[in-house]
Tab-separated table of N, CA and C in Angstrom:
chain	number	residue	atom	x	y	z
A	1	MET	N	-14.098	-27.013	40.002
A	1	MET	CA	-14.380	-25.551	39.244
A	1	MET	C	-12.271	-25.287	38.474
A	2	LYS	N	-10.981	-26.392	39.500
A	2	LYS	CA	-9.971	-26.084	39.105
A	2	LYS	C	-9.775	-27.068	38.310
A	3	LYS	N	-10.401	-27.894	37.815
A	3	LYS	CA	-10.355	-29.064	36.871
A	3	LYS	C	-10.526	-27.917	35.329
A	4	LEU	N	-12.047	-27.494	35.445
A	4	LEU	CA	-11.954	-27.050	34.140
A	4	LEU	C	-11.100	-25.076	33.638
A	5	LEU	N	-10.789	-25.264	35.103
A	5	LEU	CA	-9.952	-23.927	34.549
A	5	LEU	C	-8.047	-24.582	34.363
A	6	ASN	N	-8.252	-25.890	34.528
A	6	ASN	CA	-6.851	-26.345	34.006
A	6	ASN	C	-7.090	-27.140	32.630
A	7	ILE	N	-8.924	-27.097	32.251
A	7	ILE	CA	-8.699	-26.673	30.533
A	7	ILE	C	-8.969	-25.662	29.578
A	8	LEU	N	-9.526	-24.991	30.237
A	8	LEU	CA	-9.679	-23.584	29.228
A	8	LEU	C	-8.912	-22.186	29.538
A	9	LEU	N	-8.472	-22.299	30.110
A	9	LEU	CA	-6.617	-21.939	30.622
A	9	LEU	C	-5.893	-22.112	29.318
A	10	PRO	N	-5.132	-23.344	29.391
A	10	PRO	CA	-4.597	-23.408	27.793
A	10	PRO	C	-5.338	-23.543	26.589
A	11	LEU	N	-6.275	-23.527	26.965
A	11	LEU	CA	-6.514	-23.206	25.663
A	11	LEU	C	-7.666	-22.408	25.263
A	12	SER	N	-7.886	-21.162	25.790
A	12	SER	CA	-8.179	-19.659	25.518
A	12	SER	C	-6.553	-19.093	25.451
A	13	LEU	N	-5.324	-19.615	26.127
A	13	LEU	CA	-4.082	-18.930	25.825
A	13	LEU	C	-3.046	-19.187	24.671
A	14	PHE	N	-4.273	-20.809	24.002
A	14	PHE	CA	-3.289	-20.956	22.456
A	14	PHE	C	-3.951	-20.269	21.503
A	15	TRP	N	-5.207	-20.389	21.926
A	15	TRP	CA	-6.608	-19.309	20.734
A	15	TRP	C	-5.960	-17.620	20.400
A	16	MET	N	-5.299	-17.207	21.677
A	16	MET	CA	-4.541	-15.663	21.920
A	16	MET	C	-3.650	-16.197	21.180
A	17	LEU	N	-2.331	-16.780	21.258
A	17	LEU	CA	-1.548	-17.106	20.476
A	17	LEU	C	-1.770	-17.150	19.331
A	18	THR	N	-2.565	-18.018	18.670
A	18	THR	CA	-2.989	-18.103	16.957
A	18	THR	C	-3.450	-17.161	16.319
A	19	ALA	N	-4.424	-16.477	17.587
A	19	ALA	CA	-4.868	-15.376	16.634
A	19	ALA	C	-3.921	-13.916	16.439
A	20	SER	N	-3.205	-13.954	17.316
A	20	SER	CA	-2.523	-13.078	17.294
A	20	SER	C	-1.285	-13.257	15.817
A	21	ARG	N	-1.059	-14.379	15.642
A	21	ARG	CA	0.107	-15.259	14.975
A	21	ARG	C	-0.683	-14.872	13.600
A	22	CYS	N	-1.794	-15.376	12.955
A	22	CYS	CA	-2.831	-15.085	11.907
A	22	CYS	C	-2.854	-13.533	11.856
A	23	LYS	N	-3.397	-12.389	12.952
A	23	LYS	CA	-3.415	-10.882	12.082
A	23	LYS	C	-2.432	-10.726	11.388
A	24	LYS	N	-0.969	-11.359	11.741
A	24	LYS	CA	0.150	-10.642	11.205
A	24	LYS	C	0.137	-11.146	9.895
A	25	ASP	N	-0.881	-11.808	9.402
A	25	ASP	CA	-0.354	-12.858	8.266
A	25	ASP	C	-1.319	-13.062	7.212
A	26	VAL	N	-2.454	-11.558	7.629
A	26	VAL	CA	-3.615	-11.194	6.486
A	26	VAL	C	-3.346	-9.750	5.840
A	27	LEU	N	-4.057	-9.686	4.569
A	27	LEU	CA	-3.876	-8.544	5.296
A	27	LEU	C	-5.206	-7.329	5.589
A	28	PRO	N	-5.009	-6.090	5.648
A	28	PRO	CA	-6.034	-5.227	6.725
A	28	PRO	C	-7.357	-5.142	5.850
A	29	PRO	N	-8.976	-5.012	6.940
A	29	PRO	CA	-9.938	-4.849	6.040
A	29	PRO	C	-9.840	-4.692	5.490
A	30	GLU	N	-10.958	-4.475	3.794
A	30	GLU	CA	-10.918	-3.557	3.238
A	30	GLU	C	-12.030	-2.555	3.769
A	31	THR	N	-11.469	-1.020	4.478
A	31	THR	CA	-12.482	-0.421	4.950
A	31	THR	C	-12.490	1.026	4.304
A	32	GLN	N	-13.273	1.883	5.102
A	32	GLN	CA	-13.506	2.961	4.234
A	32	GLN	C	-13.540	4.585	4.727
A	33	ASP	N	-12.880	4.219	6.362
A	33	ASP	CA	-12.857	5.462	7.254
A	33	ASP	C	-11.509	6.363	7.817
A	34	GLY	N	-10.766	6.140	6.853
A	34	GLY	CA	-9.774	6.679	7.165
A	34	GLY	C	-8.472	6.177	8.342
A	35	LYS	N	-8.274	4.786	8.660
A	35	LYS	CA	-7.760	4.149	9.202
A	35	LYS	C	-6.156	4.495	9.085
A	36	ASN	N	-5.932	4.498	8.638
A	36	ASN	CA	-4.596	4.649	7.435
A	36	ASN	C	-4.226	3.482	7.192
A	37	THR	N	-4.158	2.798	7.123
A	37	THR	CA	-3.479	1.142	6.395
A	37	THR	C	-3.840	1.020	5.065
A	38	ILE	N	-2.728	-0.480	4.937
A	38	ILE	CA	-2.421	-0.682	3.473
A	38	ILE	C	-1.823	-1.642	3.163
A	39	GLY	N	-1.712	-2.614	2.594
A	39	GLY	CA	-1.543	-4.250	2.098
A	39	GLY	C	-1.323	-4.577	0.797
A	40	CYS	N	-0.588	-5.743	0.628
A	40	CYS	CA	-0.874	-6.101	-0.437
A	40	CYS	C	0.009	-7.100	-1.038
A	41	TYR	N	0.203	-7.971	-1.778
A	41	TYR	CA	0.862	-9.120	-1.688
A	41	TYR	C	2.615	-8.876	-2.601
A	42	ILE	N	3.442	-8.986	-2.598
A	42	ILE	CA	5.012	-8.471	-3.194
A	42	ILE	C	5.096	-10.346	-4.333
A	43	ASP	N	4.352	-10.527	-5.338
A	43	ASP	CA	5.468	-11.708	-5.785
A	43	ASP	C	4.414	-12.888	-4.977
A	44	GLY	N	3.715	-12.754	-4.745
A	44	GLY	CA	2.531	-13.620	-3.401
A	44	GLY	C	3.002	-13.335	-2.315
A	45	GLU	N	4.323	-12.353	-1.810
A	45	GLU	CA	4.533	-12.431	-0.339
A	45	GLU	C	3.422	-11.097	-0.081
A	46	LEU	N	3.233	-11.359	1.501
A	46	LEU	CA	2.796	-10.377	2.002
A	46	LEU	C	4.104	-9.523	2.667
A	47	PHE	N	2.865	-8.442	2.315
A	47	PHE	CA	3.506	-6.739	2.675
A	47	PHE	C	2.293	-5.888	3.081
A	48	VAL	N	2.760	-5.375	4.427
A	48	VAL	CA	2.346	-4.743	5.186
A	48	VAL	C	3.232	-3.346	5.879
A	49	PRO	N	3.392	-2.307	5.799
A	49	PRO	CA	4.132	-1.363	6.668
A	49	PRO	C	5.013	-1.415	7.806
A	50	GLY	N	5.594	-1.295	7.893
A	50	GLY	CA	6.331	-1.005	9.432
A	50	GLY	C	7.976	-1.716	9.420
A	51	GLY	N	8.163	-1.294	11.310
A	51	GLY	CA	9.356	-2.406	10.740
A	51	GLY	C	10.649	-0.486	11.435
A	52	GLY	N	11.796	-0.782	11.397
A	52	GLY	CA	12.304	0.979	11.929
A	52	GLY	C	12.305	1.536	11.433
A	53	GLY	N	13.672	2.807	10.805
A	53	GLY	CA	13.860	3.678	11.166
A	53	GLY	C	13.369	4.772	10.894
A	54	LEU	N	13.714	6.027	10.269
A	54	LEU	CA	12.769	7.177	10.669
A	54	LEU	C	12.184	8.276	9.704
A	55	ALA	N	12.315	7.695	8.821
A	55	ALA	CA	11.347	7.613	7.667
A	55	ALA	C	9.596	7.383	8.399
A	56	PRO	N	8.642	8.125	7.569
A	56	PRO	CA	7.376	7.680	7.847
A	56	PRO	C	7.100	6.366	6.944
A	57	ILE	N	6.352	4.982	7.774
A	57	ILE	CA	6.482	3.748	7.052
A	57	ILE	C	4.951	4.368	6.007
A	58	LYS	N	4.408	4.997	5.892
A	58	LYS	CA	3.138	4.853	5.051
A	58	LYS	C	2.460	7.178	4.906
A	59	THR	N	2.630	7.108	3.683
A	59	THR	CA	2.111	8.232	3.555
A	59	THR	C	1.173	8.367	2.402
A	60	CYS	N	0.400	9.827	2.588
A	60	CYS	CA	-0.693	9.692	1.363
A	60	CYS	C	-0.980	11.168	1.596
A	61	TYR	N	-0.463	11.838	0.331
A	61	TYR	CA	-1.057	13.198	-0.456
A	61	TYR	C	-1.868	13.547	-1.434
A	62	TYR	N	-2.678	14.123	-1.254
A	62	TYR	CA	-3.637	15.120	-2.713
A	62	TYR	C	-3.273	16.173	-2.444
A	63	GLN	N	-2.099	16.328	-3.597
A	63	GLN	CA	-2.276	18.302	-3.806
A	63	GLN	C	-2.347	18.646	-5.242
A	64	LEU	N	-2.665	20.501	-4.903
A	64	LEU	CA	-2.805	20.482	-6.497
A	64	LEU	C	-1.147	21.398	-6.420
A	65	ILE	N	-0.872	21.053	-7.404
A	65	ILE	CA	0.685	20.938	-7.760
A	65	ILE	C	0.648	22.102	-9.127
A	66	TYR	N	0.086	22.140	-10.101
A	66	TYR	CA	0.143	22.654	-10.677
A	66	TYR	C	-1.289	23.929	-11.518
A	67	PRO	N	-0.448	24.874	-12.236
A	67	PRO	CA	-1.828	25.968	-12.053
A	67	PRO	C	-3.056	25.095	-12.488
A	68	SER	N	-3.853	24.087	-12.676
A	68	SER	CA	-4.971	24.190	-13.012
A	68	SER	C	-6.318	22.608	-13.105
A	69	GLU	N	-7.111	22.772	-13.517
A	69	GLU	CA	-7.910	22.108	-13.002
A	69	GLU	C	-7.287	20.719	-12.715
A	70	SER	N	-7.024	19.642	-14.110
A	70	SER	CA	-6.839	19.113	-13.480
A	70	SER	C	-5.022	18.684	-12.444
A	71	GLY	N	-4.338	19.986	-11.850
A	71	GLY	CA	-3.470	20.121	-11.846
A	71	GLY	C	-2.579	18.865	-9.992
A	72	TYR	N	-3.671	18.458	-10.253
A	72	TYR	CA	-3.538	17.380	-8.729
A	72	TYR	C	-2.739	16.533	-8.790
A	73	VAL	N	-1.473	15.911	-7.814
A	73	VAL	CA	-0.851	14.710	-7.450
A	73	VAL	C	-1.451	13.815	-6.369
A	74	PHE	N	-1.804	13.208	-6.399
A	74	PHE	CA	-1.887	12.097	-5.920
A	74	PHE	C	-0.750	11.294	-6.071
A	75	GLN	N	-0.568	10.788	-4.150
A	75	GLN	CA	0.907	9.975	-4.143
A	75	GLN	C	0.253	9.531	-3.191
A	76	LEU	N	0.522	7.912	-2.905
A	76	LEU	CA	0.341	6.439	-1.929
A	76	LEU	C	1.371	5.948	-1.746
A	77	ALA	N	1.985	5.544	-0.579
A	77	ALA	CA	3.440	5.223	-0.661
A	77	ALA	C	3.601	3.996	0.978
A	78	ALA	N	4.261	3.005	0.234
A	78	ALA	CA	4.499	2.800	2.053
A	78	ALA	C	6.094	1.768	2.190
A	79	LYS	N	6.726	1.636	3.065
A	79	LYS	CA	7.787	0.826	3.401
A	79	LYS	C	7.361	-0.426	4.603
A	80	ARG	N	8.571	-1.013	4.471
A	80	ARG	CA	8.109	-2.240	5.417
A	80	ARG	C	10.373	-2.255	5.654
A	81	HIS	N	10.421	-1.802	6.858
A	81	HIS	CA	11.845	-2.240	6.953
A	81	HIS	C	12.470	-3.791	7.553
A	82	GLU	N	13.305	-3.991	7.197
A	82	GLU	CA	13.307	-5.692	7.246
A	82	GLU	C	14.274	-5.505	8.769
A	83	ASN	N	14.803	-4.790	8.442
A	83	ASN	CA	15.882	-4.222	10.184
A	83	ASN	C	16.150	-2.659	9.860
A	84	ASN	N	16.619	-2.210	11.077
A	84	ASN	CA	17.320	-1.345	10.959
A	84	ASN	C	17.447	0.178	10.152
A	85	ASP	N	18.656	-1.032	9.988
A	85	ASP	CA	19.724	-0.183	8.842
A	85	ASP	C	19.734	-0.190	7.045
A	86	CYS	N	19.322	-1.574	6.725
A	86	CYS	CA	18.831	-1.579	5.421
A	86	CYS	C	17.982	-2.607	5.031
A	87	GLY	N	17.555	-3.401	3.834
A	87	GLY	CA	16.494	-4.445	3.646
A	87	GLY	C	15.308	-3.583	3.721
A	88	LEU	N	15.415	-2.746	2.719
A	88	LEU	CA	13.729	-2.143	2.403
A	88	LEU	C	13.034	-2.069	1.789
A	89	LYS	N	12.037	-2.435	1.827
A	89	LYS	CA	11.023	-2.922	0.453
A	89	LYS	C	9.764	-1.664	0.929
A	90	ALA	N	9.847	-1.166	-0.445
A	90	ALA	CA	9.040	0.212	-0.477
A	90	ALA	C	7.951	0.551	-1.782
A	91	ILE	N	6.709	0.421	-1.805
A	91	ILE	CA	5.943	0.545	-3.018
A	91	ILE	C	5.164	2.041	-3.067
A	92	THR	N	5.306	2.624	-4.245
A	92	THR	CA	4.830	4.149	-4.837
A	92	THR	C	3.974	3.594	-5.434
A	93	ILE	N	2.245	5.021	-5.394
A	93	ILE	CA	1.411	4.561	-6.921
A	93	ILE	C	1.453	6.151	-6.645
A	94	THR	N	1.435	7.173	-8.121
A	94	THR	CA	1.501	8.084	-8.302
A	94	THR	C	0.615	8.685	-9.405
A	95	LEU	N	-0.706	9.706	-9.258
A	95	LEU	CA	-1.520	9.905	-9.859
A	95	LEU	C	-0.669	11.357	-10.799
A	96	ASP	N	-0.104	11.557	-11.747
A	96	ASP	CA	0.075	13.300	-11.824
A	96	ASP	C	-0.491	14.009	-12.979
A	97	SER	N	-1.015	15.169	-12.192
A	97	SER	CA	-2.154	15.665	-12.892
A	97	SER	C	-3.168	15.215	-13.157
A	98	ILE	N	-3.908	14.698	-12.201
A	98	ILE	CA	-5.419	13.923	-12.467
A	98	ILE	C	-5.854	14.447	-11.898
A	99	ARG	N	-7.368	14.870	-12.106
A	99	ARG	CA	-8.125	14.848	-10.301
A	99	ARG	C	-9.140	13.888	-9.945
A	100	ILE	N	-8.739	13.236	-9.218
A	100	ILE	CA	-9.527	11.905	-8.487
A	100	ILE	C	-11.159	12.180	-8.268
A	101	VAL	N	-11.387	11.641	-8.598
A	101	VAL	CA	-13.050	10.622	-8.620
A	101	VAL	C	-13.514	9.621	-8.022
A	102	GLU	N	-14.210	10.209	-7.326
A	102	GLU	CA	-14.426	8.206	-6.173
A	102	GLU	C	-15.523	7.967	-7.338
A	103	GLY	N	-15.197	6.787	-7.196
A	103	GLY	CA	-15.522	5.627	-8.145
A	103	GLY	C	-15.268	5.594	-9.849
A	104	ASN	N	-13.785	5.148	-9.255
A	104	ASN	CA	-13.781	5.684	-10.594
A	104	ASN	C	-11.636	5.120	-10.402
A	105	THR	N	-11.295	4.404	-12.011
A	105	THR	CA	-10.060	3.306	-11.576
A	105	THR	C	-9.468	4.138	-12.717
A	106	TYR	N	-8.237	3.886	-12.348
A	106	TYR	CA	-7.170	4.900	-12.771
A	106	TYR	C	-5.820	3.801	-13.254
A	107	LYS	N	-5.457	3.981	-15.059
A	107	LYS	CA	-4.873	2.587	-14.992
A	107	LYS	C	-3.338	3.626	-14.902
A	108	LEU	N	-2.476	2.205	-14.014
A	108	LEU	CA	-0.534	2.930	-13.745
A	108	LEU	C	-0.043	2.061	-15.074
A	109	SER	N	0.635	2.933	-15.965
A	109	SER	CA	1.200	2.582	-16.310
A	109	SER	C	2.384	3.555	-16.696
A	110	PHE	N	2.836	4.193	-17.375
A	110	PHE	CA	4.586	4.525	-17.349
A	110	PHE	C	4.737	6.178	-16.689
A	111	TYR	N	5.603	6.275	-16.639
A	111	TYR	CA	5.807	7.699	-15.484
A	111	TYR	C	5.255	8.731	-16.774
A	112	LYS	N	4.151	10.098	-16.567
A	112	LYS	CA	4.101	10.729	-17.145
A	112	LYS	C	3.155	12.006	-16.683
A	113	VAL	N	3.491	13.099	-17.030
A	113	VAL	CA	2.882	13.718	-16.189
A	113	VAL	C	1.212	13.477	-16.942
A	114	GLY	N	-0.457	13.591	-15.951
A	114	GLY	CA	-1.472	13.412	-16.617
A	114	GLY	C	-1.534	12.007	-16.955
A	115	ASN	N	-1.229	11.304	-15.854
A	115	ASN	CA	-0.629	9.325	-15.954
A	115	ASN	C	-0.670	8.957	-14.601
A	116	GLY	N	-0.738	7.761	-14.405
A	116	GLY	CA	-0.582	7.255	-13.454
A	116	GLY	C	0.302	5.939	-13.430
A	117	ASN	N	0.783	5.877	-12.184
A	117	ASN	CA	2.280	5.418	-12.200
A	117	ASN	C	2.399	3.626	-10.798
A	118	GLY	N	2.683	3.264	-10.685
A	118	GLY	CA	3.888	2.059	-9.638
A	118	GLY	C	4.639	1.645	-9.663
A	119	ARG	N	5.294	1.849	-8.650
A	119	ARG	CA	6.679	1.501	-8.750
A	119	ARG	C	7.364	0.429	-7.116
A	120	TYR	N	7.893	-0.367	-7.701
A	120	TYR	CA	8.593	-1.212	-5.827
A	120	TYR	C	9.760	-1.000	-6.532
A	121	ASN	N	10.469	-0.712	-5.125
A	121	ASN	CA	11.918	-0.647	-4.599
A	121	ASN	C	12.239	-1.781	-3.989
A	122	HIS	N	13.581	-2.256	-3.981
A	122	HIS	CA	14.162	-3.393	-2.684
A	122	HIS	C	15.457	-2.684	-2.498
A	123	TYR	N	15.804	-2.430	-1.452
A	123	TYR	CA	17.139	-2.271	-0.613
A	123	TYR	C	17.571	-3.601	-0.025
A	124	PRO	N	18.207	-3.599	-0.672
A	124	PRO	CA	19.180	-5.494	0.086
A	124	PRO	C	19.517	-5.302	1.069
A	125	PRO	N	19.662	-6.227	2.002
A	125	PRO	CA	19.737	-6.692	3.433
A	125	PRO	C	20.945	-5.763	3.718
A	126	VAL	N	22.264	-6.448	2.601
A	126	VAL	CA	23.773	-5.448	2.936
A	126	VAL	C	24.002	-4.447	2.308
A	127	CYS	N	22.546	-3.504	2.218
A	127	CYS	CA	22.862	-1.832	1.993
A	127	CYS	C	23.049	-1.947	0.457
A	128	GLY	N	23.107	-2.408	0.005
A	128	GLY	CA	24.014	-2.109	-1.782
A	128	GLY	C	22.306	-1.314	-2.671
A	129	ASP	N	22.784	-1.580	-3.314
A	129	ASP	CA	21.967	-0.146	-4.352
A	129	ASP	C	19.981	-0.748	-4.628
A	130	PRO	N	19.321	0.104	-4.647
A	130	PRO	CA	18.455	-0.765	-4.763
A	130	PRO	C	18.004	-1.330	-6.373
A	131	ILE	N	16.654	-2.359	-6.020
A	131	ILE	CA	16.320	-2.983	-7.045
A	131	ILE	C	15.075	-1.858	-7.224
A	132	LYS	N	14.892	-1.234	-8.542
A	132	LYS	CA	13.856	-0.489	-9.216
A	132	LYS	C	12.470	-1.032	-9.785
A	133	PHE	N	11.654	-1.769	-9.226
A	133	PHE	CA	11.378	-1.881	-10.322
A	133	PHE	C	9.918	-0.534	-10.996
A	134	GLU	N	9.190	0.182	-12.089
A	134	GLU	CA	8.598	0.401	-12.200
A	134	GLU	C	7.605	0.145	-13.301
A	135	THR	N	6.026	0.700	-13.816
A	135	THR	CA	4.861	-0.148	-14.419
A	135	THR	C	5.532	0.405	-15.426
A	136	PHE	N	4.880	0.224	-16.848
A	136	PHE	CA	5.573	0.173	-18.176
A	136	PHE	C	4.639	0.271	-19.218
A	137	ASP	N	3.628	-0.306	-19.310
A	137	ASP	CA	2.551	0.087	-20.548
A	137	ASP	C	1.335	0.225	-19.655
A	138	GLU	N	0.521	0.587	-20.508
A	138	GLU	CA	-1.056	0.566	-20.670
A	138	GLU	C	-1.913	-0.744	-19.573
A	139	SER	N	-1.018	-1.629	-19.577
A	139	SER	CA	-1.695	-2.852	-18.960
A	139	SER	C	-1.477	-3.220	-17.747
A	140	SER	N	-0.230	-2.422	-16.685
A	140	SER	CA	0.732	-2.779	-15.811
A	140	SER	C	-0.464	-2.881	-14.792
A	141	GLY	N	-1.792	-2.398	-14.524
A	141	GLY	CA	-2.064	-1.766	-13.013
A	141	GLY	C	-3.410	-0.795	-12.767
A	142	GLU	N	-3.337	-0.677	-11.438
A	142	GLU	CA	-4.916	-0.150	-11.704
A	142	GLU	C	-4.817	0.318	-10.368
A	143	ILE	N	-5.434	1.262	-9.855
A	143	ILE	CA	-6.042	1.773	-8.597
A	143	ILE	C	-7.489	2.455	-8.604
A	144	TYR	N	-8.040	1.764	-7.675
A	144	TYR	CA	-9.740	2.439	-7.941
A	144	TYR	C	-10.031	3.177	-6.976
A	145	PHE	N	-11.069	3.514	-6.545
A	145	PHE	CA	-10.700	4.360	-5.240
A	145	PHE	C	-12.753	4.054	-5.217
A	146	ARG	N	-12.791	3.521	-3.937
A	146	ARG	CA	-14.172	3.068	-3.840
A	146	ARG	C	-14.645	4.287	-3.100
A	147	LYS	N	-13.511	4.963	-2.124
A	147	LYS	CA	-14.583	6.042	-1.663
A	147	LYS	C	-12.542	6.992	-1.861
A	148	PHE	N	-13.275	8.150	-1.957
A	148	PHE	CA	-12.689	9.800	-2.106
A	148	PHE	C	-13.235	10.913	-1.268
A	149	ASP	N	-13.220	11.109	-0.599
A	149	ASP	CA	-13.523	12.387	1.015
A	149	ASP	C	-13.358	13.584	0.585
A	150	GLU	N	-12.807	14.190	-0.325
A	150	GLU	CA	-11.936	15.136	-0.133
A	150	GLU	C	-12.104	16.789	0.534
A	151	VAL	N	-13.489	16.607	1.228
A	151	VAL	CA	-14.077	17.119	3.224
A	151	VAL	C	-12.947	16.463	4.713
A	152	ASN	N	-13.029	15.088	4.182
A	152	ASN	CA	-12.483	14.687	5.603
A	152	ASN	C	-10.926	14.180	5.538
A	153	HIS	N	-10.877	14.140	3.932
A	153	HIS	CA	-9.090	13.501	3.287
A	153	HIS	C	-9.283	12.486	3.484
A	154	ILE	N	-9.693	11.304	3.047
A	154	ILE	CA	-10.145	9.953	2.659
A	154	ILE	C	-10.760	9.176	1.820
A	155	ALA	N	-8.876	8.562	1.657
A	155	ALA	CA	-8.891	8.168	-0.084
A	155	ALA	C	-8.905	6.206	0.211
A	156	ALA	N	-9.675	5.352	-0.094
A	156	ALA	CA	-9.888	4.057	-0.049
A	156	ALA	C	-10.176	3.690	-0.933
A	157	GLY	N	-9.327	2.549	-1.684
A	157	GLY	CA	-9.731	1.574	-2.294
A	157	GLY	C	-9.019	0.022	-3.000
A	158	THR	N	-8.578	-0.030	-3.737
A	158	THR	CA	-8.056	-1.280	-4.384
A	158	THR	C	-6.862	-0.751	-5.410
A	159	PHE	N	-5.722	-1.620	-5.290
A	159	PHE	CA	-4.641	-1.582	-6.650
A	159	PHE	C	-3.930	-2.779	-6.955
A	160	TRP	N	-3.049	-2.916	-7.923
A	160	TRP	CA	-3.030	-3.064	-8.114
A	160	TRP	C	-1.341	-3.046	-10.088
A	161	PHE	N	-0.385	-3.831	-9.723
A	161	PHE	CA	0.407	-4.031	-10.449
A	161	PHE	C	1.437	-4.173	-10.919
A	162	THR	N	2.321	-4.690	-12.175
A	162	THR	CA	3.204	-5.043	-12.455
A	162	THR	C	3.981	-4.219	-13.217
A	163	ALA	N	5.417	-4.634	-12.832
A	163	ALA	CA	6.006	-3.661	-12.460
A	163	ALA	C	7.303	-4.308	-13.025
A	164	VAL	N	8.545	-3.841	-14.278
A	164	VAL	CA	10.060	-4.475	-14.266
A	164	VAL	C	10.884	-3.216	-14.097
A	165	ASN	N	11.969	-4.163	-14.158
A	165	ASN	CA	13.153	-3.503	-13.427
A	165	ASN	C	14.749	-2.930	-15.265
A	166	SER	N	15.719	-2.440	-15.101
A	166	SER	CA	16.031	-2.563	-16.046
A	166	SER	C	16.731	-3.418	-16.611
A	167	LEU	N	16.712	-4.804	-15.797
A	167	LEU	CA	17.147	-6.046	-16.613
A	167	LEU	C	15.882	-7.036	-17.251
A	168	GLY	N	14.516	-6.242	-16.762
A	168	GLY	CA	13.602	-6.717	-17.039
A	168	GLY	C	12.907	-8.003	-16.998
A	169	ASP	N	13.463	-8.546	-15.297
A	169	ASP	CA	12.354	-8.770	-14.322
A	169	ASP	C	11.270	-8.395	-14.173
A	170	THR	N	10.225	-8.863	-14.170
A	170	THR	CA	8.906	-8.221	-13.186
A	170	THR	C	8.415	-8.197	-11.677
A	171	VAL	N	7.673	-8.041	-11.180
A	171	VAL	CA	7.529	-8.197	-10.337
A	171	VAL	C	5.998	-8.212	-9.869
A	172	LYS	N	5.599	-8.544	-9.327
A	172	LYS	CA	3.449	-8.495	-9.405
A	172	LYS	C	3.018	-8.257	-8.116
A	173	ILE	N	2.038	-6.857	-8.180
A	173	ILE	CA	1.378	-6.621	-6.630
A	173	ILE	C	0.419	-6.671	-6.961
A	174	THR	N	0.038	-7.151	-5.395
A	174	THR	CA	-1.389	-7.678	-6.544
A	174	THR	C	-2.099	-7.841	-5.003
A	175	ASP	N	-3.398	-7.994	-4.946
A	175	ASP	CA	-4.461	-7.752	-4.070
A	175	ASP	C	-4.571	-6.428	-3.498
A	176	GLY	N	-4.007	-4.845	-3.346
A	176	GLY	CA	-3.558	-3.987	-3.152
A	176	GLY	C	-4.749	-3.510	-2.685
A	177	ARG	N	-4.697	-2.826	-0.801
A	177	ARG	CA	-5.697	-2.192	-0.715
A	177	ARG	C	-5.457	-1.241	0.319
A	178	PHE	N	-6.443	0.093	0.705
A	178	PHE	CA	-5.861	0.559	1.420
A	178	PHE	C	-6.770	1.564	1.497
A	179	ASP	N	-6.974	2.573	2.783
A	179	ASP	CA	-7.373	3.584	3.968
A	179	ASP	C	-6.813	4.233	4.033
A	180	MET	N	-6.696	5.458	3.448
A	180	MET	CA	-6.058	6.473	4.247
A	180	MET	C	-6.108	7.500	4.169
A	181	GLU	N	-6.149	8.178	5.120
A	181	GLU	CA	-6.254	9.952	5.659
A	181	GLU	C	-5.132	10.505	4.559
A	182	PHE	N	-5.232	11.349	3.473
A	182	PHE	CA	-3.885	11.694	2.861
A	182	PHE	C	-4.285	13.370	3.569
A	183	THR	N	-2.916	14.152	3.297
A	183	THR	CA	-2.704	15.577	3.618
A	183	THR	C	-3.371	16.543	2.241
A	184	ARG	N	-3.288	17.543	2.357
A	184	ARG	CA	-3.081	18.543	1.408
A	184	ARG	C	-2.534	19.620	0.718
């Protein structure tokens, strides 16, 4: 029995360490239950919210802002702090003056009323000015709402976009997924 424990104990420890390490290196599962998860790849590098800082690391809201049937604004945002002071990465998707319908896909392009927009900001670790990227034309990206439950305030789906900065550099946000409870 002792020999069996000497074999099983190191194997179980190895499995637990490997499983916990792998869990950090994957996107959250595609769920639709309001689990408050979001993740994507930024130029092929995994991005999930987390880290230090005082501001919330992920937010989602859907609110009637303008006095009309289509006066709703939806925003999904996530941040990752690389350290407590500086080194922040953030993505934001905004749909302005759009009534969301479950099962629909919305284009992400340049920001204006009645449109969808995607942004990526990278604040360098040396506390410098942020490098700002934004979607720029009709083929810049999409957000798809697999579930949009206004009664239980759950938004779940997928997204992708390509954004450009003022120097013409691009960043690709791919394989995005979210399952968030939204505020009203």
